[in-house]
PDB file of C-alpha atoms in Angstrom:
ATOM      1  CA  MET A1074       0.341  10.862   1.120  1.00 86.00           C
ATOM      2  CA  THR A1075      -2.746  10.640   3.649  1.00 92.00           C
ATOM      3  CA  GLY A1076      -3.743   7.494   5.011  1.00 92.00           C
ATOM      4  CA  LYS A1077      -6.867   7.753   2.651  1.00 94.00           C
ATOM      5  CA  THR A1078      -4.661   8.096  -0.394  1.00 95.00           C
ATOM      6  CA  HIS A1079      -2.706   5.042   0.413  1.00 96.00           C
ATOM      7  CA  ALA A1080      -5.766   3.079   1.558  1.00 96.00           C
ATOM      8  CA  SER A1081      -7.911   3.862  -1.714  1.00 97.00           C
ATOM      9  CA  CYS A1082      -4.851   2.753  -3.734  1.00 97.00           C
ATOM     10  CA  GLY A1083      -4.584  -0.406  -1.466  1.00 97.00           C
ATOM     11  CA  LEU A1084      -8.572  -0.718  -2.459  1.00 97.00           C
ATOM     12  CA  LEU A1085      -7.572  -0.556  -6.073  1.00 97.00           C
ATOM     13  CA  VAL A1086      -4.426  -3.000  -5.800  1.00 98.00           C
ATOM     14  CA  GLY A1087      -7.274  -5.412  -4.192  1.00 97.00           C
ATOM     15  CA  ALA A1088      -9.501  -5.169  -6.723  1.00 97.00           C
ATOM     16  CA  LEU A1089      -7.242  -5.380  -9.613  1.00 97.00           C
ATOM     17  CA  THR A1090      -5.410  -8.791  -7.963  1.00 97.00           C
ATOM     18  CA  ILE A1091      -9.151 -10.228  -7.552  1.00 96.00           C
ATOM     19  CA  GLU A1092      -9.900  -9.179 -11.326  1.00 95.00           C
ATOM     20  CA  TYR A1093      -6.555 -11.132 -12.234  1.00 96.00           C
ATOM     21  CA  PHE A1094      -6.774 -14.035  -9.865  1.00 97.00           C
ATOM     22  CA  HIS A1095     -10.997 -14.481 -10.241  1.00 95.00           C
ATOM     23  CA  THR A1096     -10.676 -15.329  -6.606  1.00 95.00           C
ATOM     24  CA  ASP A1097     -14.160 -16.534  -4.656  1.00 95.00           C
ATOM     25  CA  LEU A1098     -15.782 -14.257  -2.547  1.00 95.00           C
ATOM     26  CA  PHE A1099     -14.136 -15.430   0.894  1.00 96.00           C
ATOM     27  CA  THR A1100     -10.633 -14.858  -1.047  1.00 97.00           C
ATOM     28  CA  SER A1101     -11.716 -11.868  -2.426  1.00 96.00           C
ATOM     29  CA  ILE A1102     -12.520 -10.104   1.123  1.00 97.00           C
ATOM     30  CA  THR A1103      -9.495 -11.598   2.453  1.00 97.00           C
ATOM     31  CA  VAL A1104      -7.681 -10.228  -0.644  1.00 98.00           C
ATOM     32  CA  ILE A1105      -9.192  -6.561  -0.207  1.00 97.00           C
ATOM     33  CA  THR A1106      -8.471  -6.505   3.710  1.00 97.00           C
ATOM     34  CA  LEU A1107      -4.536  -7.263   3.103  1.00 98.00           C
ATOM     35  CA  ALA A1108      -4.237  -4.659   0.259  1.00 98.00           C
ATOM     36  CA  VAL A1109      -5.722  -2.288   2.275  1.00 97.00           C
ATOM     37  CA  ILE A1110      -3.926  -2.961   5.346  1.00 97.00           C
ATOM     38  CA  SER A1111      -0.343  -3.430   3.381  1.00 97.00           C
ATOM     39  CA  SER A1112      -0.886  -0.152   1.702  1.00 97.00           C
ATOM     40  CA  LEU A1113      -1.011   1.610   5.015  1.00 96.00           C
ATOM     41  CA  LEU A1114       1.850  -0.521   6.774  1.00 95.00           C
ATOM     42  CA  PRO A1115       4.920   1.173   5.954  1.00 95.00           C
ATOM     43  CA  ASP A1116       3.764   3.982   7.808  1.00 93.00           C
ATOM     44  CA  ILE A1117       4.057   1.984  11.179  1.00 93.00           C
ATOM     45  CA  CYS A1118       7.092   4.034  11.573  1.00 91.00           C
ATOM     46  CA  HIS A1119       4.377   7.117  12.098  1.00 90.00           C
ATOM     47  CA  ALA A1120       2.964   6.978  15.522  1.00 88.00           C
ATOM     48  CA  GLN A1121       0.059   9.040  14.097  1.00 89.00           C
ATOM     49  CA  SER A1122      -0.570   7.672  11.133  1.00 89.00           C
ATOM     50  CA  LYS A1123      -3.467   5.265  10.961  1.00 89.00           C
ATOM     51  CA  ILE A1124      -1.507   2.017  11.486  1.00 91.00           C
ATOM     52  CA  GLY A1125       0.607   3.385  14.085  1.00 89.00           C
ATOM     53  CA  ARG A1126      -2.268   4.532  16.177  1.00 91.00           C
ATOM     54  CA  ARG A1127      -3.454   1.125  16.655  1.00 92.00           C
ATOM     55  CA  PHE A1128       0.048  -0.489  17.495  1.00 93.00           C
ATOM     56  CA  LYS A1129       1.497   2.682  19.453  1.00 92.00           C
ATOM     57  CA  VAL A1130       4.200   0.695  21.411  1.00 93.00           C
ATOM     58  CA  LEU A1131       5.722  -1.212  18.060  1.00 93.00           C
ATOM     59  CA  SER A1132       5.407   2.281  15.801  1.00 91.00           C
ATOM     60  CA  PHE A1133       7.416   3.946  18.837  1.00 92.00           C
ATOM     61  CA  PHE A1134      10.148   1.018  18.935  1.00 94.00           C
ATOM     62  CA  ILE A1135      10.296   1.616  14.948  1.00 92.00           C
ATOM     63  CA  ARG A1136      10.386   4.875  14.871  1.00 92.00           C
ATOM     64  CA  LEU A1137      13.232   4.874  17.660  1.00 92.00           C
ATOM     65  CA  LEU A1138      15.203   2.553  15.861  1.00 92.00           C
ATOM     66  CA  PHE A1139      15.156   3.724  12.224  1.00 93.00           C
ATOM     67  CA  GLY A1140      13.163   7.277  11.903  1.00 87.00           C
ATOM     68  CA  HIS A1141      10.068   7.829   9.638  1.00 87.00           C
ATOM     69  CA  ARG A1142      10.298   7.012   5.888  1.00 91.00           C
ATOM     70  CA  THR A1143      13.266   4.969   5.828  1.00 93.00           C
ATOM     71  CA  PHE A1144      13.598   0.751   6.950  1.00 95.00           C
ATOM     72  CA  THR A1145       9.616   0.411   6.519  1.00 95.00           C
ATOM     73  CA  HIS A1146      10.024   2.322   2.940  1.00 95.00           C
ATOM     74  CA  SER A1147      12.702   0.425   1.533  1.00 96.00           C
ATOM     75  CA  LEU A1148      13.398  -2.380  -0.647  1.00 96.00           C
ATOM     76  CA  LEU A1149      15.109  -4.134   2.052  1.00 96.00           C
ATOM     77  CA  PHE A1150      11.781  -4.049   4.241  1.00 96.00           C
ATOM     78  CA  ILE A1151       9.713  -5.350   1.410  1.00 97.00           C
ATOM     79  CA  SER A1152      12.425  -7.884   0.208  1.00 97.00           C
ATOM     80  CA  ILE A1153      12.317  -9.331   3.855  1.00 97.00           C
ATOM     81  CA  ILE A1154       8.357  -9.318   3.428  1.00 97.00           C
ATOM     82  CA  ILE A1155       8.889 -11.049   0.420  1.00 97.00           C
ATOM     83  CA  CYS A1156      11.177 -13.898   2.029  1.00 97.00           C
ATOM     84  CA  LEU A1157       8.875 -14.363   5.005  1.00 98.00           C
ATOM     85  CA  LEU A1158       6.014 -14.601   2.963  1.00 97.00           C
ATOM     86  CA  TYR A1159       7.386 -17.163   0.866  1.00 97.00           C
ATOM     87  CA  ALA A1160       8.758 -19.017   3.703  1.00 97.00           C
ATOM     88  CA  ILE A1161       5.236 -19.489   5.166  1.00 97.00           C
ATOM     89  CA  GLN A1162       4.268 -20.777   1.717  1.00 97.00           C
ATOM     90  CA  THR A1163       1.723 -17.856   1.266  1.00 97.00           C
ATOM     91  CA  PRO A1164      -0.506 -18.107  -1.735  1.00 97.00           C
ATOM     92  CA  ILE A1165       0.552 -16.208  -4.562  1.00 97.00           C
ATOM     93  CA  TYR A1166      -2.762 -14.167  -4.862  1.00 97.00           C
ATOM     94  CA  TYR A1167      -2.110 -12.954  -1.145  1.00 98.00           C
ATOM     95  CA  LEU A1168       1.551 -12.660  -1.244  1.00 98.00           C
ATOM     96  CA  ILE A1169       1.304 -10.417  -4.399  1.00 97.00           C
ATOM     97  CA  THR A1170      -1.431  -8.493  -2.965  1.00 98.00           C
ATOM     98  CA  ILE A1171       0.763  -7.688   0.048  1.00 98.00           C
ATOM     99  CA  ILE A1172       3.795  -6.586  -1.858  1.00 98.00           C
ATOM    100  CA  LEU A1173       1.883  -4.297  -4.316  1.00 98.00           C
ATOM    101  CA  GLY A1174      -0.148  -2.896  -1.565  1.00 97.00           C
ATOM    102  CA  MET A1175       3.067  -1.937  -0.043  1.00 98.00           C
ATOM    103  CA  LEU A1176       4.817  -1.022  -2.967  1.00 98.00           C
ATOM    104  CA  SER A1177       1.976   1.487  -3.733  1.00 97.00           C
ATOM    105  CA  HIS A1178       2.553   3.187  -0.512  1.00 96.00           C
ATOM    106  CA  VAL A1179       6.387   3.512  -0.890  1.00 97.00           C
ATOM    107  CA  ILE A1180       5.333   5.003  -4.796  1.00 96.00           C
ATOM    108  CA  LEU A1181       2.935   7.524  -3.500  1.00 95.00           C
ATOM    109  CA  ASP A1182       5.227   8.872  -0.766  1.00 94.00           C
ATOM    110  CA  MET A1183       7.590   9.181  -3.678  1.00 95.00           C
ATOM    111  CA  LEU A1184       5.557  11.836  -4.801  1.00 94.00           C
ATOM    112  CA  THR A1185       5.942  13.910  -1.584  1.00 93.00           C
ATOM    113  CA  PRO A1186       8.936  16.516  -1.400  1.00 92.00           C
ATOM    114  CA  ARG A1187      10.349  14.395   1.041  1.00 92.00           C
ATOM    115  CA  GLY A1188      10.572  11.330  -0.698  1.00 93.00           C
ATOM    116  CA  VAL A1189      11.676   7.864   0.914  1.00 95.00           C
ATOM    117  CA  LYS A1190      14.679   5.943   1.970  1.00 95.00           C
ATOM    118  CA  PHE A1191      13.948   3.489  -0.571  1.00 96.00           C
ATOM    119  CA  LEU A1192      17.983   2.099  -0.668  1.00 96.00           C
ATOM    120  CA  TYR A1193      17.850   2.176   3.251  1.00 94.00           C
ATOM    121  CA  PRO A1194      20.590   1.787   4.986  1.00 92.00           C
ATOM    122  CA  ILE A1195      22.069   4.177   2.047  1.00 94.00           C
ATOM    123  CA  PRO A1196      21.156   7.610   3.304  1.00 91.00           C
ATOM    124  CA  ILE A1197      19.779   8.924  -0.536  1.00 94.00           C
ATOM    125  CA  SER A1198      16.260  10.149  -0.717  1.00 94.00           C
ATOM    126  CA  VAL A1199      14.172   9.078  -3.651  1.00 96.00           C
ATOM    127  CA  LYS A1200      11.382  11.001  -4.801  1.00 95.00           C
ATOM    128  CA  PHE A1201       9.893  11.900  -8.062  1.00 95.00           C
ATOM    129  CA  PRO A1202      10.646  15.064 -10.225  1.00 94.00           C
ATOM    130  CA  LEU A1203       7.161  16.374  -9.957  1.00 92.00           C
ATOM    131  CA  VAL A1204       6.071  16.159  -6.049  1.00 92.00           C
ATOM    132  CA  PHE A1205       2.914  17.219  -3.972  1.00 90.00           C
ATOM    133  CA  LYS A1206       2.261  18.270  -0.883  1.00 88.00           C
ATOM    134  CA  THR A1207       0.619  15.939   1.516  1.00 87.00           C
ATOM    135  CA  GLY A1208      -3.111  16.630   2.434  1.00 87.00           C
ATOM    136  CA  GLY A1209      -3.437  18.857  -0.466  1.00 86.00           C
ATOM    137  CA  LEU A1210      -5.802  18.945  -3.207  1.00 91.00           C
ATOM    138  CA  VAL A1211      -3.609  16.707  -5.441  1.00 91.00           C
ATOM    139  CA  ASP A1212      -3.522  14.338  -2.703  1.00 91.00           C
ATOM    140  CA  LEU A1213      -7.485  14.284  -2.143  1.00 92.00           C
ATOM    141  CA  SER A1214      -8.014  14.077  -6.019  1.00 94.00           C
ATOM    142  CA  LEU A1215      -5.901  11.184  -6.311  1.00 94.00           C
ATOM    143  CA  ALA A1216      -7.539   9.431  -3.537  1.00 95.00           C
ATOM    144  CA  SER A1217     -10.675  10.223  -5.144  1.00 95.00           C
ATOM    145  CA  ALA A1218      -9.433   9.116  -8.250  1.00 96.00           C
ATOM    146  CA  LEU A1219      -7.936   6.033  -7.041  1.00 96.00           C
ATOM    147  CA  THR A1220     -11.172   5.358  -5.421  1.00 95.00           C
ATOM    148  CA  ILE A1221     -13.018   5.916  -8.462  1.00 95.00           C
ATOM    149  CA  GLY A1222     -10.717   3.154 -10.306  1.00 95.00           C
ATOM    150  CA  ALA A1223     -11.272   0.684  -7.643  1.00 96.00           C
ATOM    151  CA  THR A1224     -15.182   0.939  -7.871  1.00 94.00           C
ATOM    152  CA  TYR A1225     -14.903   0.554 -11.768  1.00 93.00           C
ATOM    153  CA  VAL A1226     -12.828  -2.646 -11.444  1.00 94.00           C
ATOM    154  CA  PHE A1227     -15.452  -4.099  -8.914  1.00 91.00           C
ATOM    155  CA  PHE A1228     -18.512  -3.339 -11.134  1.00 91.00           C
ATOM    156  CA  GLN A1229     -16.868  -3.639 -14.525  1.00 89.00           C
ATOM    157  CA  PRO A1230     -19.205  -6.812 -15.596  1.00 84.00           C
ATOM    158  CA  PHE A1231     -22.000  -4.676 -14.859  1.00 86.00           C
ATOM    159  CA  ILE A1232     -21.044  -1.185 -16.234  1.00 82.00           C
ATOM    160  CA  LYS A1233     -20.173  -3.228 -19.577  1.00 82.00           C
ATOM    161  CA  GLN A1234     -23.829  -4.718 -19.699  1.00 84.00           C
ATOM    162  CA  LEU A1235     -25.378  -1.525 -19.009  1.00 83.00           C
ATOM    163  CA  PHE A1236     -23.566   0.429 -21.538  1.00 82.00           C
ATOM    164  CA  PHE A1237     -22.987  -2.273 -24.134  1.00 74.00           C
TER     165      PHE A1237
END
């Protein structure tokens, strides 16, 4: 999937987290930011990704050590992040946002023909039975639908007032 699709899914994750925890304005902005960044984070292993271009040196070394869609797209990586966030006593709404953002990325990449090495270091590619080409019409449609979903969650009280 493209960065736009991952970011739009992160936006939806953030919106749903805000809705669930009923956060204040500052926390809500932080949640949205963390959700979008964490939904892009697993692609740090790809130098041409949105996040890889921001951290070229780190991206280069991660790619050199692990390759693309391996360690950073795995249950092991997500577990390490959970442990680190727990160790620094991250508030639950931030922890959930970051983990769900990363999981959304991995799940979306499972919709591509290449899949991901979710059980890394076990070299098995995990993908869904129905896959789509990255950057194709389905990818763009999915990004649009996720953005519309996030917009709905953000403005749900106003939409309900308008129609009901």
